[in-house]
């Protein structure tokens, strides 16, 4: 395992992780300092609390990647995820078709709708007459 931890690839990962964690710590300290100044606000306090969480995340991901690499070398994990034995695919579930309870708005439309009669809705009938006059004018 010492060869893995001291390999050039992992030395670069160690340096990147340490750099990211130190940067997050410096940003947290800056935000705390800023929160205590006359221009500070609750937003700075929130950022001051958030940056250490980011640093912990970087550390956790470094540890997770290192432990996965160790498990892969020991043979506990496959070389690549796609080399693992695939799990059998489950049988597809076929749902019963839904039964419509009323007329569908997506069904066929009548070719010609019946105009509204004046005794049914006088305003609608007047509107339809106006539309018919406009259509006749456009056709002329």
Tab-separated table of N, CA and C in Angstrom:
chain	number	residue	atom	x	y	z
A	1	UNK	N	0.819	-1.189	0.000
A	1	UNK	CA	0.000	0.000	0.000
A	1	UNK	C	0.868	1.262	0.000
A	2	UNK	N	2.059	1.142	0.534
A	2	UNK	CA	2.954	2.294	0.557
A	2	UNK	C	3.288	2.726	-0.862
A	3	UNK	N	3.446	1.748	-1.767
A	3	UNK	CA	3.743	2.086	-3.167
A	3	UNK	C	2.590	2.886	-3.776
A	4	UNK	N	1.367	2.519	-3.423
A	4	UNK	CA	0.209	3.230	-3.943
A	4	UNK	C	0.183	4.661	-3.420
A	5	UNK	N	0.334	4.810	-2.113
A	5	UNK	CA	0.232	6.129	-1.498
A	5	UNK	C	1.357	7.043	-1.979
A	6	UNK	N	2.515	6.489	-2.286
A	6	UNK	CA	3.650	7.298	-2.726
A	6	UNK	C	3.826	7.330	-4.239
A	7	UNK	N	2.854	6.809	-4.988
A	7	UNK	CA	2.940	6.856	-6.448
A	7	UNK	C	2.735	8.306	-6.905
A	8	UNK	N	3.317	8.684	-8.050
A	8	UNK	CA	3.186	10.069	-8.517
A	8	UNK	C	1.726	10.510	-8.683
A	9	UNK	N	0.907	9.595	-9.138
A	9	UNK	CA	-0.506	9.930	-9.314
A	9	UNK	C	-1.153	10.292	-7.984
A	10	UNK	N	-0.883	9.491	-6.946
A	10	UNK	CA	-1.513	9.742	-5.663
A	10	UNK	C	-0.841	10.884	-4.913
A	11	UNK	N	0.422	11.124	-5.162
A	11	UNK	CA	1.041	12.315	-4.558
A	11	UNK	C	0.338	13.565	-5.075
A	12	UNK	N	0.010	13.571	-6.363
A	12	UNK	CA	-0.727	14.712	-6.924
A	12	UNK	C	-2.106	14.840	-6.270
A	13	UNK	N	-2.792	13.707	-6.053
A	13	UNK	CA	-4.098	13.752	-5.377
A	13	UNK	C	-3.937	14.268	-3.951
A	14	UNK	N	-2.879	13.844	-3.243
A	14	UNK	CA	-2.664	14.326	-1.878
A	14	UNK	C	-2.464	15.837	-1.883
A	15	UNK	N	-1.630	16.328	-2.793
A	15	UNK	CA	-1.359	17.761	-2.851
A	15	UNK	C	-2.606	18.562	-3.220
A	16	UNK	N	-3.375	18.060	-4.170
A	16	UNK	CA	-4.620	18.755	-4.545
A	16	UNK	C	-5.609	18.789	-3.385
A	17	UNK	N	-5.732	17.679	-2.670
A	17	UNK	CA	-6.666	17.631	-1.543
A	17	UNK	C	-6.214	18.562	-0.431
A	18	UNK	N	-4.931	18.520	-0.096
A	18	UNK	CA	-4.425	19.410	0.948
A	18	UNK	C	-4.593	20.865	0.526
A	19	UNK	N	-4.293	21.161	-0.730
A	19	UNK	CA	-4.473	22.525	-1.226
A	19	UNK	C	-5.917	22.981	-1.148
A	20	UNK	N	-6.839	22.103	-1.530
A	20	UNK	CA	-8.262	22.460	-1.471
A	20	UNK	C	-8.713	22.659	-0.033
A	21	UNK	N	-8.248	21.800	0.877
A	21	UNK	CA	-8.660	21.924	2.280
A	21	UNK	C	-8.069	23.179	2.917
A	22	UNK	N	-6.810	23.491	2.611
A	22	UNK	CA	-6.200	24.716	3.149
A	22	UNK	C	-6.910	25.945	2.585
A	23	UNK	N	-7.219	25.931	1.294
A	23	UNK	CA	-7.940	27.049	0.684
A	23	UNK	C	-9.301	27.242	1.344
A	24	UNK	N	-10.014	26.158	1.588
A	24	UNK	CA	-11.316	26.259	2.255
A	24	UNK	C	-11.148	26.811	3.669
A	25	UNK	N	-10.088	26.391	4.369
A	25	UNK	CA	-9.840	26.913	5.715
A	25	UNK	C	-9.529	28.396	5.698
A	26	UNK	N	-8.728	28.834	4.725
A	26	UNK	CA	-8.417	30.261	4.613
A	26	UNK	C	-9.666	31.078	4.267
A	27	UNK	N	-10.483	30.548	3.381
A	27	UNK	CA	-11.725	31.247	3.041
A	27	UNK	C	-12.672	31.310	4.229
A	28	UNK	N	-12.713	30.247	5.029
A	28	UNK	CA	-13.558	30.273	6.233
A	28	UNK	C	-13.057	31.327	7.217
A	29	UNK	N	-11.727	31.388	7.420
A	29	UNK	CA	-11.165	32.389	8.331
A	29	UNK	C	-11.449	33.801	7.815
A	30	UNK	N	-11.331	33.997	6.509
A	30	UNK	CA	-11.608	35.313	5.926
A	30	UNK	C	-13.073	35.704	6.138
A	31	UNK	N	-13.985	34.754	5.938
A	31	UNK	CA	-15.402	35.055	6.126
A	31	UNK	C	-15.716	35.354	7.591
A	32	UNK	N	-15.088	34.645	8.515
A	32	UNK	CA	-15.311	34.928	9.945
A	32	UNK	C	-14.791	36.308	10.289
A	33	UNK	N	-13.622	36.652	9.745
A	33	UNK	CA	-13.071	37.989	9.976
A	33	UNK	C	-13.995	39.050	9.381
A	34	UNK	N	-14.484	38.789	8.203
A	34	UNK	CA	-15.394	39.717	7.529
A	34	UNK	C	-16.705	39.856	8.304
A	35	UNK	N	-17.191	38.758	8.895
A	35	UNK	CA	-18.445	38.811	9.657
A	35	UNK	C	-18.295	39.695	10.891
A	36	UNK	N	-17.099	39.738	11.480
A	36	UNK	CA	-16.877	40.557	12.668
A	36	UNK	C	-16.621	42.009	12.372
A	37	UNK	N	-16.435	42.364	11.098
A	37	UNK	CA	-16.171	43.754	10.754
A	37	UNK	C	-17.478	44.538	10.693
A	38	UNK	N	-17.338	45.834	10.500
A	38	UNK	CA	-18.537	46.679	10.442
A	38	UNK	C	-19.362	46.405	9.183
A	39	UNK	N	-18.742	45.864	8.147
A	39	UNK	CA	-19.461	45.548	6.905
A	39	UNK	C	-19.983	44.118	6.892
A	40	UNK	N	-19.746	43.343	7.936
A	40	UNK	CA	-20.137	41.938	7.967
A	40	UNK	C	-21.632	41.750	8.138
A	41	UNK	N	-22.083	40.557	7.801
A	41	UNK	CA	-23.508	40.241	7.925
A	41	UNK	C	-23.662	38.759	8.252
A	42	UNK	N	-24.891	38.352	8.378
A	42	UNK	CA	-25.181	36.943	8.644
A	42	UNK	C	-24.763	36.068	7.453
A	43	UNK	N	-24.727	36.649	6.290
A	43	UNK	CA	-24.284	35.909	5.111
A	43	UNK	C	-22.829	35.481	5.261
A	44	UNK	N	-21.992	36.379	5.817
A	44	UNK	CA	-20.596	36.032	6.044
A	44	UNK	C	-20.467	34.925	7.075
A	45	UNK	N	-21.314	34.942	8.095
A	45	UNK	CA	-21.293	33.868	9.097
A	45	UNK	C	-21.659	32.546	8.435
A	46	UNK	N	-22.662	32.571	7.559
A	46	UNK	CA	-23.061	31.353	6.845
A	46	UNK	C	-21.932	30.801	5.997
A	47	UNK	N	-21.251	31.691	5.275
A	47	UNK	CA	-20.113	31.246	4.482
A	47	UNK	C	-18.989	30.741	5.368
A	48	UNK	N	-18.794	31.397	6.513
A	48	UNK	CA	-17.762	30.950	7.438
A	48	UNK	C	-18.027	29.544	7.960
A	49	UNK	N	-19.292	29.177	8.060
A	49	UNK	CA	-19.651	27.812	8.471
A	49	UNK	C	-19.620	26.843	7.290
A	50	UNK	N	-19.849	27.362	6.098
A	50	UNK	CA	-19.951	26.509	4.915
A	50	UNK	C	-18.578	26.052	4.411
A	51	UNK	N	-17.571	26.894	4.461
A	51	UNK	CA	-16.261	26.527	3.930
A	51	UNK	C	-15.635	25.335	4.640
A	52	UNK	N	-15.720	25.212	5.982
A	52	UNK	CA	-15.184	23.997	6.605
A	52	UNK	C	-15.909	22.727	6.160
A	53	UNK	N	-17.192	22.849	5.865
A	53	UNK	CA	-17.935	21.682	5.365
A	53	UNK	C	-17.374	21.263	4.004
A	54	UNK	N	-17.048	22.236	3.164
A	54	UNK	CA	-16.430	21.911	1.880
A	54	UNK	C	-15.083	21.224	2.095
A	55	UNK	N	-14.308	21.723	3.060
A	55	UNK	CA	-13.003	21.105	3.343
A	55	UNK	C	-13.181	19.664	3.790
A	56	UNK	N	-14.168	19.418	4.651
A	56	UNK	CA	-14.439	18.039	5.081
A	56	UNK	C	-14.866	17.168	3.906
A	57	UNK	N	-15.626	17.733	2.991
A	57	UNK	CA	-16.046	16.982	1.810
A	57	UNK	C	-14.844	16.584	0.968
A	58	UNK	N	-13.909	17.510	0.756
A	58	UNK	CA	-12.695	17.180	0.003
A	58	UNK	C	-11.929	16.060	0.688
A	59	UNK	N	-11.810	16.145	2.018
A	59	UNK	CA	-11.106	15.094	2.752
A	59	UNK	C	-11.810	13.754	2.644
A	60	UNK	N	-13.139	13.768	2.752
A	60	UNK	CA	-13.907	12.524	2.651
A	60	UNK	C	-13.747	11.907	1.265
A	61	UNK	N	-13.831	12.724	0.221
A	61	UNK	CA	-13.705	12.181	-1.138
A	61	UNK	C	-12.302	11.624	-1.375
A	62	UNK	N	-11.264	12.291	-0.839
A	62	UNK	CA	-9.909	11.769	-0.951
A	62	UNK	C	-9.816	10.403	-0.283
A	63	UNK	N	-10.358	10.288	0.935
A	63	UNK	CA	-10.330	9.019	1.662
A	63	UNK	C	-11.126	7.946	0.915
A	64	UNK	N	-12.247	8.298	0.383
A	64	UNK	CA	-13.104	7.351	-0.338
A	64	UNK	C	-12.386	6.828	-1.597
A	65	UNK	N	-11.789	7.721	-2.359
A	65	UNK	CA	-11.091	7.293	-3.577
A	65	UNK	C	-9.883	6.429	-3.231
A	66	UNK	N	-9.151	6.785	-2.171
A	66	UNK	CA	-7.988	6.004	-1.772
A	66	UNK	C	-8.404	4.613	-1.304
A	67	UNK	N	-9.473	4.531	-0.507
A	67	UNK	CA	-9.916	3.217	-0.025
A	67	UNK	C	-10.455	2.351	-1.172
A	68	UNK	N	-11.114	2.962	-2.146
A	68	UNK	CA	-11.583	2.189	-3.305
A	68	UNK	C	-10.410	1.670	-4.125
A	69	UNK	N	-9.369	2.486	-4.267
A	69	UNK	CA	-8.183	2.047	-5.006
A	69	UNK	C	-7.502	0.889	-4.280
A	70	UNK	N	-7.427	0.955	-2.964
A	70	UNK	CA	-6.832	-0.136	-2.181
A	70	UNK	C	-7.657	-1.402	-2.336
A	71	UNK	N	-8.978	-1.282	-2.265
A	71	UNK	CA	-9.841	-2.460	-2.428
A	71	UNK	C	-9.716	-3.044	-3.827
A	72	UNK	N	-9.527	-2.182	-4.826
A	72	UNK	CA	-9.355	-2.671	-6.189
A	72	UNK	C	-8.047	-3.449	-6.322
A	73	UNK	N	-6.991	-2.949	-5.707
A	73	UNK	CA	-5.700	-3.640	-5.769
A	73	UNK	C	-5.775	-4.985	-5.054
A	74	UNK	N	-6.497	-5.050	-3.954
A	74	UNK	CA	-6.645	-6.309	-3.215
A	74	UNK	C	-7.549	-7.296	-3.943
A	75	UNK	N	-8.240	-6.859	-4.951
A	75	UNK	CA	-9.118	-7.750	-5.712
A	75	UNK	C	-10.541	-7.769	-5.194
A	76	UNK	N	-10.871	-6.891	-4.270
A	76	UNK	CA	-12.228	-6.851	-3.732
A	76	UNK	C	-13.186	-6.127	-4.676
A	77	UNK	N	-12.652	-5.279	-5.559
A	77	UNK	CA	-13.465	-4.565	-6.536
A	77	UNK	C	-12.945	-4.885	-7.934
A	78	UNK	N	-13.811	-4.870	-8.954
A	78	UNK	CA	-13.337	-5.088	-10.321
A	78	UNK	C	-12.502	-3.892	-10.795
A	79	UNK	N	-11.716	-4.130	-11.836
A	79	UNK	CA	-10.868	-3.066	-12.393
A	79	UNK	C	-11.706	-1.869	-12.825
A	80	UNK	N	-12.803	-2.154	-13.514
A	80	UNK	CA	-13.714	-1.112	-13.968
A	80	UNK	C	-15.115	-1.521	-13.560
A	81	UNK	N	-15.986	-0.565	-13.270
A	81	UNK	CA	-17.357	-0.913	-12.876
A	81	UNK	C	-18.087	-1.748	-13.911
A	82	UNK	N	-17.776	-1.550	-15.190
A	82	UNK	CA	-18.492	-2.306	-16.221
A	82	UNK	C	-17.973	-3.735	-16.350
A	83	UNK	N	-16.873	-4.075	-15.627
A	83	UNK	CA	-16.383	-5.449	-15.628
A	83	UNK	C	-17.115	-6.325	-14.604
A	84	UNK	N	-17.877	-5.715	-13.724
A	84	UNK	CA	-18.581	-6.470	-12.689
A	84	UNK	C	-19.675	-7.323	-13.326
A	85	UNK	N	-20.035	-8.412	-12.638
A	85	UNK	CA	-21.111	-9.261	-13.131
A	85	UNK	C	-22.405	-8.465	-13.101
A	86	UNK	N	-23.074	-8.375	-14.228
A	86	UNK	CA	-24.318	-7.604	-14.229
A	86	UNK	C	-25.410	-8.338	-13.466
A	87	UNK	N	-26.214	-7.569	-12.789
A	87	UNK	CA	-27.359	-8.153	-12.095
A	87	UNK	C	-28.421	-8.478	-13.135
A	88	UNK	N	-29.178	-9.543	-12.921
A	88	UNK	CA	-30.232	-9.843	-13.899
A	88	UNK	C	-31.256	-8.715	-13.919
A	89	UNK	N	-31.669	-8.364	-15.121
A	89	UNK	CA	-32.647	-7.296	-15.242
A	89	UNK	C	-34.009	-7.799	-14.801
A	90	UNK	N	-34.739	-6.980	-14.056
A	90	UNK	CA	-36.071	-7.414	-13.607
A	90	UNK	C	-37.046	-7.475	-14.773
A	91	UNK	N	-38.048	-8.298	-14.592
A	91	UNK	CA	-39.090	-8.416	-15.606
A	91	UNK	C	-39.819	-7.082	-15.720
A	92	UNK	N	-40.084	-6.622	-16.934
A	92	UNK	CA	-40.810	-5.356	-17.057
A	92	UNK	C	-42.251	-5.524	-16.581
A	93	UNK	N	-42.719	-4.541	-15.875
A	93	UNK	CA	-44.088	-4.542	-15.373
A	93	UNK	C	-44.950	-3.823	-16.388
A	94	UNK	N	-45.974	-4.514	-16.865
A	94	UNK	CA	-46.872	-3.923	-17.850
A	94	UNK	C	-48.128	-3.495	-17.114
A	95	UNK	N	-48.394	-2.214	-17.144
A	95	UNK	CA	-49.564	-1.676	-16.458
A	95	UNK	C	-50.804	-1.883	-17.321
A	96	UNK	N	-51.909	-2.083	-16.641
A	96	UNK	CA	-53.180	-2.216	-17.354
A	96	UNK	C	-53.538	-0.857	-17.941
A	97	UNK	N	-54.136	-0.842	-19.121
A	97	UNK	CA	-54.492	0.449	-19.708
A	97	UNK	C	-55.526	1.164	-18.847
A	98	UNK	N	-55.386	2.460	-18.762
A	98	UNK	CA	-56.323	3.258	-17.986
A	98	UNK	C	-57.648	3.343	-18.725
A	99	UNK	N	-58.712	3.310	-17.979
A	99	UNK	CA	-60.042	3.400	-18.559
A	99	UNK	C	-60.512	4.835	-18.430
A	100	UNK	N	-60.843	5.437	-19.548
A	100	UNK	CA	-61.305	6.820	-19.529
A	100	UNK	C	-62.702	6.879	-18.929
A	101	UNK	N	-62.928	7.874	-18.088
A	101	UNK	CA	-64.241	8.017	-17.462
A	101	UNK	C	-65.116	9.015	-18.196
A	102	UNK	N	-64.550	9.793	-19.085
A	102	UNK	CA	-65.323	10.784	-19.824
A	102	UNK	C	-64.707	10.994	-21.182
A	103	UNK	N	-65.222	11.944	-21.920
A	103	UNK	CA	-64.658	12.197	-23.243
A	103	UNK	C	-63.246	12.772	-23.109
A	104	UNK	N	-62.386	12.328	-23.973
A	104	UNK	CA	-60.999	12.786	-23.945
A	104	UNK	C	-60.863	14.088	-24.725
A	105	UNK	N	-60.089	15.038	-24.195
A	105	UNK	CA	-59.874	16.269	-24.965
A	105	UNK	C	-58.954	16.035	-26.157
A	106	UNK	N	-58.322	14.867	-26.218
A	106	UNK	CA	-57.398	14.562	-27.296
A	106	UNK	C	-58.027	13.683	-28.369
A	107	UNK	N	-59.306	13.428	-28.263
A	107	UNK	CA	-59.992	12.587	-29.231
A	107	UNK	C	-60.269	13.337	-30.518
A	108	UNK	N	-60.926	12.675	-31.456
A	108	UNK	CA	-61.232	13.332	-32.732
A	108	UNK	C	-62.210	14.484	-32.525
A	109	UNK	N	-61.999	15.509	-33.290
A	109	UNK	CA	-62.862	16.685	-33.209
A	109	UNK	C	-63.879	16.645	-34.360
A	110	UNK	N	-65.046	17.209	-34.129
A	110	UNK	CA	-66.017	17.262	-35.229
A	110	UNK	C	-65.497	18.185	-36.335
A	111	UNK	N	-65.831	17.842	-37.574
A	111	UNK	CA	-65.353	18.614	-38.709
A	111	UNK	C	-65.967	20.006	-38.689
A	112	UNK	N	-67.233	20.083	-38.455
A	112	UNK	CA	-67.923	21.371	-38.435
A	112	UNK	C	-68.754	21.442	-37.165
A	113	UNK	N	-68.442	22.445	-36.348
A	113	UNK	CA	-69.196	22.628	-35.114
A	113	UNK	C	-70.485	23.377	-35.430
A	114	UNK	N	-71.508	23.098	-34.651
A	114	UNK	CA	-72.798	23.762	-34.813
A	114	UNK	C	-72.705	25.159	-34.222
A	115	UNK	N	-73.081	26.190	-34.962
A	115	UNK	CA	-73.022	27.538	-34.401
A	115	UNK	C	-73.999	27.695	-33.244
A	116	UNK	N	-73.643	28.563	-32.339
A	116	UNK	CA	-74.498	28.823	-31.174
A	116	UNK	C	-75.687	29.648	-31.633
A	117	UNK	N	-76.840	29.256	-31.221
A	117	UNK	CA	-78.063	29.968	-31.586
A	117	UNK	C	-78.265	31.146	-30.645
A	118	UNK	N	-78.962	32.160	-31.114
A	118	UNK	CA	-79.179	33.378	-30.339
A	118	UNK	C	-79.958	33.107	-29.067
A	119	UNK	N	-80.883	32.126	-29.103
A	119	UNK	CA	-81.674	31.865	-27.900
A	119	UNK	C	-80.873	31.109	-26.842
A	120	UNK	N	-79.740	30.447	-27.226
A	120	UNK	CA	-78.899	29.739	-26.260
A	120	UNK	C	-78.006	30.714	-25.503
A	121	UNK	N	-77.270	31.560	-26.239
A	121	UNK	CA	-76.356	32.522	-25.642
A	121	UNK	C	-76.262	33.708	-26.587
A	122	UNK	N	-76.971	34.779	-26.309
A	122	UNK	CA	-77.003	35.907	-27.250
A	122	UNK	C	-75.629	36.547	-27.479
A	123	UNK	N	-74.814	36.631	-26.444
A	123	UNK	CA	-73.492	37.239	-26.615
A	123	UNK	C	-72.608	36.377	-27.516
A	124	UNK	N	-72.645	35.084	-27.310
A	124	UNK	CA	-71.844	34.183	-28.131
A	124	UNK	C	-72.327	34.192	-29.571
A	125	UNK	N	-73.625	34.251	-29.756
A	125	UNK	CA	-74.175	34.298	-31.117
A	125	UNK	C	-73.728	35.577	-31.816
A	126	UNK	N	-73.729	36.723	-31.136
A	126	UNK	CA	-73.284	37.985	-31.732
A	126	UNK	C	-71.794	37.912	-32.076
A	127	UNK	N	-71.015	37.319	-31.200
A	127	UNK	CA	-69.574	37.167	-31.443
A	127	UNK	C	-69.340	36.279	-32.671
A	128	UNK	N	-70.094	35.203	-32.794
A	128	UNK	CA	-69.942	34.301	-33.939
A	128	UNK	C	-70.329	35.004	-35.237
A	129	UNK	N	-71.400	35.842	-35.195
A	129	UNK	CA	-71.797	36.597	-36.398
A	129	UNK	C	-70.691	37.561	-36.811
A	130	UNK	N	-70.050	38.233	-35.820
A	130	UNK	CA	-68.970	39.157	-36.113
A	130	UNK	C	-67.787	38.412	-36.751
A	131	UNK	N	-67.457	37.239	-36.230
A	131	UNK	CA	-66.371	36.447	-36.800
A	131	UNK	C	-66.696	36.003	-38.215
A	132	UNK	N	-67.954	35.634	-38.460
A	132	UNK	CA	-68.362	35.216	-39.796
A	132	UNK	C	-68.258	36.380	-40.775
A	133	UNK	N	-68.646	37.615	-40.341
A	133	UNK	CA	-68.525	38.792	-41.209
A	133	UNK	C	-67.063	39.087	-41.522
A	134	UNK	N	-66.171	38.980	-40.525
A	134	UNK	CA	-64.740	39.215	-40.741
A	134	UNK	C	-64.152	38.184	-41.699
A	135	UNK	N	-64.567	36.950	-41.550
A	135	UNK	CA	-64.073	35.896	-42.452
A	135	UNK	C	-64.551	36.134	-43.862
A	136	UNK	N	-65.815	36.603	-44.027
A	136	UNK	CA	-66.338	36.866	-45.353
A	136	UNK	C	-65.604	38.042	-45.991
A	137	UNK	N	-65.254	39.086	-45.196
A	137	UNK	CA	-64.512	40.216	-45.715
A	137	UNK	C	-63.119	39.796	-46.197
A	138	UNK	N	-62.467	38.910	-45.453
A	138	UNK	CA	-61.120	38.444	-45.838
A	138	UNK	C	-61.157	37.646	-47.139
A	139	UNK	N	-62.265	36.938	-47.354
A	139	UNK	CA	-62.378	36.111	-48.563
A	139	UNK	C	-62.663	36.947	-49.807
A	140	UNK	N	-63.181	38.142	-49.639
A	140	UNK	CA	-63.540	38.985	-50.793
A	140	UNK	C	-62.334	39.634	-51.397
